[in-house]
Amino acid sequence: MFNDIYNFVQGLNKKTVFLILDINFFLTLLLLQCSCTFTWLHSRFKI
């Protein structure tokens, strides 16, 4: 019984870690995209 709970928690932890990594990855991509767009606008329109 305890073993099952432990395995469940371990699985949950792995899922949570992957979710956090996923979100971080997404945010990083978003930031990169924003800075690239800003740089492009800057060079294009001399903002």
Backbone as XML, in Angstrom:
<?xml version="1.0"?>
<chain id="A" units="angstrom">
  <residue number="1" name="MET">
    <atom name="N" x="0.847" y="-1.205" z="0.000"/>
    <atom name="CA" x="0.000" y="0.000" z="0.000"/>
    <atom name="C" x="0.876" y="1.245" z="0.000"/>
  </residue>
  <residue number="2" name="PHE">
    <atom name="N" x="1.794" y="1.326" z="0.953"/>
    <atom name="CA" x="2.679" y="2.485" z="1.048"/>
    <atom name="C" x="3.518" y="2.618" z="-0.212"/>
  </residue>
  <residue number="3" name="ASN">
    <atom name="N" x="3.945" y="1.490" z="-0.743"/>
    <atom name="CA" x="4.750" y="1.466" z="-1.961"/>
    <atom name="C" x="3.989" y="2.086" z="-3.135"/>
  </residue>
  <residue number="4" name="ASP">
    <atom name="N" x="2.699" y="1.755" z="-3.236"/>
    <atom name="CA" x="1.856" y="2.308" z="-4.298"/>
    <atom name="C" x="1.781" y="3.823" z="-4.200"/>
  </residue>
  <residue number="5" name="ILE">
    <atom name="N" x="1.566" y="4.309" z="-2.978"/>
    <atom name="CA" x="1.489" y="5.760" z="-2.755"/>
    <atom name="C" x="2.815" y="6.409" z="-3.135"/>
  </residue>
  <residue number="6" name="TYR">
    <atom name="N" x="3.915" y="5.783" z="-2.714"/>
    <atom name="CA" x="5.243" y="6.313" z="-3.005"/>
    <atom name="C" x="5.457" y="6.409" z="-4.519"/>
  </residue>
  <residue number="7" name="ASN">
    <atom name="N" x="5.121" y="5.336" z="-5.238"/>
    <atom name="CA" x="5.253" y="5.325" z="-6.691"/>
    <atom name="C" x="4.393" y="6.405" z="-7.331"/>
  </residue>
  <residue number="8" name="PHE">
    <atom name="N" x="3.178" y="6.578" z="-6.812"/>
    <atom name="CA" x="2.259" y="7.596" z="-7.319"/>
    <atom name="C" x="2.861" y="8.988" z="-7.146"/>
  </residue>
  <residue number="9" name="VAL">
    <atom name="N" x="3.411" y="9.244" z="-5.955"/>
    <atom name="CA" x="4.018" y="10.548" z="-5.666"/>
    <atom name="C" x="5.232" y="10.780" z="-6.567"/>
  </residue>
  <residue number="10" name="GLN">
    <atom name="N" x="6.037" y="9.728" z="-6.739"/>
    <atom name="CA" x="7.205" y="9.846" z="-7.616"/>
    <atom name="C" x="6.785" y="10.201" z="-9.038"/>
  </residue>
  <residue number="11" name="GLY">
    <atom name="N" x="5.756" y="9.526" z="-9.528"/>
    <atom name="CA" x="5.231" y="9.800" z="-10.860"/>
    <atom name="C" x="4.725" y="11.226" z="-10.971"/>
  </residue>
  <residue number="12" name="LEU">
    <atom name="N" x="4.057" y="11.680" z="-9.919"/>
    <atom name="CA" x="3.517" y="13.032" z="-9.875"/>
    <atom name="C" x="4.659" y="14.050" z="-9.920"/>
  </residue>
  <residue number="13" name="ASN">
    <atom name="N" x="5.695" y="13.780" z="-9.138"/>
    <atom name="CA" x="6.851" y="14.674" z="-9.114"/>
    <atom name="C" x="7.485" y="14.791" z="-10.492"/>
  </residue>
  <residue number="14" name="LYS">
    <atom name="N" x="7.637" y="13.658" z="-11.167"/>
    <atom name="CA" x="8.217" y="13.664" z="-12.520"/>
    <atom name="C" x="7.345" y="14.493" z="-13.453"/>
  </residue>
  <residue number="15" name="LYS">
    <atom name="N" x="6.023" y="14.295" z="-13.369"/>
    <atom name="CA" x="5.098" y="15.061" z="-14.212"/>
    <atom name="C" x="5.226" y="16.553" z="-13.934"/>
  </residue>
  <residue number="16" name="THR">
    <atom name="N" x="5.309" y="16.901" z="-12.639"/>
    <atom name="CA" x="5.408" y="18.309" z="-12.250"/>
    <atom name="C" x="6.686" y="18.926" z="-12.790"/>
  </residue>
  <residue number="17" name="VAL">
    <atom name="N" x="7.796" y="18.194" z="-12.659"/>
    <atom name="CA" x="9.079" y="18.678" z="-13.159"/>
    <atom name="C" x="9.002" y="18.916" z="-14.658"/>
  </residue>
  <residue number="18" name="PHE">
    <atom name="N" x="8.421" y="17.950" z="-15.375"/>
    <atom name="CA" x="8.311" y="18.090" z="-16.830"/>
    <atom name="C" x="7.418" y="19.277" z="-17.193"/>
  </residue>
  <residue number="19" name="LEU">
    <atom name="N" x="6.352" y="19.470" z="-16.416"/>
    <atom name="CA" x="5.441" y="20.587" z="-16.655"/>
    <atom name="C" x="6.176" y="21.908" z="-16.462"/>
  </residue>
  <residue number="20" name="ILE">
    <atom name="N" x="6.943" y="21.998" z="-15.377"/>
    <atom name="CA" x="7.702" y="23.224" z="-15.097"/>
    <atom name="C" x="8.722" y="23.473" z="-16.203"/>
  </residue>
  <residue number="21" name="LEU">
    <atom name="N" x="9.435" y="22.418" z="-16.615"/>
    <atom name="CA" x="10.400" y="22.556" z="-17.701"/>
    <atom name="C" x="9.704" y="23.018" z="-18.971"/>
  </residue>
  <residue number="22" name="ASP">
    <atom name="N" x="8.536" y="22.442" z="-19.222"/>
    <atom name="CA" x="7.734" y="22.802" z="-20.390"/>
    <atom name="C" x="7.383" y="24.283" z="-20.385"/>
  </residue>
  <residue number="23" name="ILE">
    <atom name="N" x="6.890" y="24.753" z="-19.234"/>
    <atom name="CA" x="6.486" y="26.156" z="-19.100"/>
    <atom name="C" x="7.710" y="27.069" z="-19.255"/>
  </residue>
  <residue number="24" name="ASN">
    <atom name="N" x="8.824" y="26.701" z="-18.609"/>
    <atom name="CA" x="10.052" y="27.493" z="-18.733"/>
    <atom name="C" x="10.501" y="27.572" z="-20.178"/>
  </residue>
  <residue number="25" name="PHE">
    <atom name="N" x="10.448" y="26.442" z="-20.872"/>
    <atom name="CA" x="10.845" y="26.376" z="-22.279"/>
    <atom name="C" x="9.968" y="27.310" z="-23.113"/>
  </residue>
  <residue number="26" name="PHE">
    <atom name="N" x="8.658" y="27.238" z="-22.864"/>
    <atom name="CA" x="7.687" y="28.061" z="-23.584"/>
    <atom name="C" x="7.947" y="29.543" z="-23.337"/>
  </residue>
  <residue number="27" name="LEU">
    <atom name="N" x="8.169" y="29.908" z="-22.064"/>
    <atom name="CA" x="8.424" y="31.305" z="-21.719"/>
    <atom name="C" x="9.718" y="31.804" z="-22.353"/>
  </residue>
  <residue number="28" name="THR">
    <atom name="N" x="10.730" y="30.946" z="-22.354"/>
    <atom name="CA" x="12.004" y="31.317" z="-22.961"/>
    <atom name="C" x="11.828" y="31.574" z="-24.447"/>
  </residue>
  <residue number="29" name="LEU">
    <atom name="N" x="11.097" y="30.693" z="-25.117"/>
    <atom name="CA" x="10.816" y="30.886" z="-26.546"/>
    <atom name="C" x="10.080" y="32.190" z="-26.780"/>
  </residue>
  <residue number="30" name="LEU">
    <atom name="N" x="9.091" y="32.456" z="-25.920"/>
    <atom name="CA" x="8.293" y="33.668" z="-26.032"/>
    <atom name="C" x="9.178" y="34.903" z="-25.881"/>
  </residue>
  <residue number="31" name="LEU">
    <atom name="N" x="10.059" y="34.876" z="-24.884"/>
    <atom name="CA" x="10.979" y="35.989" z="-24.650"/>
    <atom name="C" x="11.898" y="36.202" z="-25.838"/>
  </residue>
  <residue number="32" name="LEU">
    <atom name="N" x="12.435" y="35.101" z="-26.356"/>
    <atom name="CA" x="13.315" y="35.184" z="-27.525"/>
    <atom name="C" x="12.583" y="35.811" z="-28.699"/>
  </residue>
  <residue number="33" name="GLN">
    <atom name="N" x="11.355" y="35.369" z="-28.908"/>
    <atom name="CA" x="10.553" y="35.884" z="-30.005"/>
    <atom name="C" x="10.306" y="37.379" z="-29.841"/>
  </residue>
  <residue number="34" name="CYS">
    <atom name="N" x="9.970" y="37.788" z="-28.625"/>
    <atom name="CA" x="9.721" y="39.199" z="-28.347"/>
    <atom name="C" x="10.967" y="40.035" z="-28.589"/>
  </residue>
  <residue number="35" name="SER">
    <atom name="N" x="12.103" y="39.587" z="-28.096"/>
    <atom name="CA" x="13.335" y="40.359" z="-28.263"/>
    <atom name="C" x="13.754" y="40.400" z="-29.727"/>
  </residue>
  <residue number="36" name="CYS">
    <atom name="N" x="13.536" y="39.301" z="-30.448"/>
    <atom name="CA" x="13.846" y="39.288" z="-31.882"/>
    <atom name="C" x="12.956" y="40.273" z="-32.632"/>
  </residue>
  <residue number="37" name="THR">
    <atom name="N" x="11.670" y="40.247" z="-32.302"/>
    <atom name="CA" x="10.718" y="41.158" z="-32.943"/>
    <atom name="C" x="11.094" y="42.601" z="-32.633"/>
  </residue>
  <residue number="38" name="PHE">
    <atom name="N" x="11.437" y="42.873" z="-31.388"/>
    <atom name="CA" x="11.795" y="44.224" z="-30.974"/>
    <atom name="C" x="13.038" y="44.696" z="-31.720"/>
  </residue>
  <residue number="39" name="THR">
    <atom name="N" x="14.042" y="43.809" z="-31.800"/>
    <atom name="CA" x="15.281" y="44.138" z="-32.506"/>
    <atom name="C" x="14.990" y="44.421" z="-33.973"/>
  </residue>
  <residue number="40" name="TRP">
    <atom name="N" x="14.131" y="43.603" z="-34.563"/>
    <atom name="CA" x="13.756" y="43.790" z="-35.969"/>
    <atom name="C" x="13.058" y="45.133" z="-36.163"/>
  </residue>
  <residue number="41" name="LEU">
    <atom name="N" x="12.090" y="45.434" z="-35.281"/>
    <atom name="CA" x="11.380" y="46.715" z="-35.349"/>
    <atom name="C" x="12.357" y="47.873" z="-35.188"/>
  </residue>
  <residue number="42" name="HIS">
    <atom name="N" x="13.270" y="47.714" z="-34.239"/>
    <atom name="CA" x="14.244" y="48.749" z="-33.946"/>
    <atom name="C" x="15.106" y="49.057" z="-35.172"/>
  </residue>
  <residue number="43" name="SER">
    <atom name="N" x="15.587" y="48.018" z="-35.812"/>
    <atom name="CA" x="16.450" y="48.218" z="-36.980"/>
    <atom name="C" x="15.645" y="48.698" z="-38.184"/>
  </residue>
  <residue number="44" name="ARG">
    <atom name="N" x="14.386" y="48.321" z="-38.206"/>
    <atom name="CA" x="13.538" y="48.673" z="-39.344"/>
    <atom name="C" x="13.048" y="50.120" z="-39.259"/>
  </residue>
  <residue number="45" name="PHE">
    <atom name="N" x="12.577" y="50.500" z="-38.073"/>
    <atom name="CA" x="11.945" y="51.817" z="-37.924"/>
    <atom name="C" x="12.735" y="52.788" z="-37.051"/>
  </residue>
  <residue number="46" name="LYS">
    <atom name="N" x="13.930" y="52.354" z="-36.601"/>
    <atom name="CA" x="14.783" y="53.212" z="-35.771"/>
    <atom name="C" x="14.035" y="53.749" z="-34.546"/>
  </residue>
  <residue number="47" name="ILE">
    <atom name="N" x="13.351" y="52.818" z="-33.816"/>
    <atom name="CA" x="12.608" y="53.211" z="-32.613"/>
    <atom name="C" x="13.597" y="53.541" z="-31.492"/>
  </residue>
</chain>
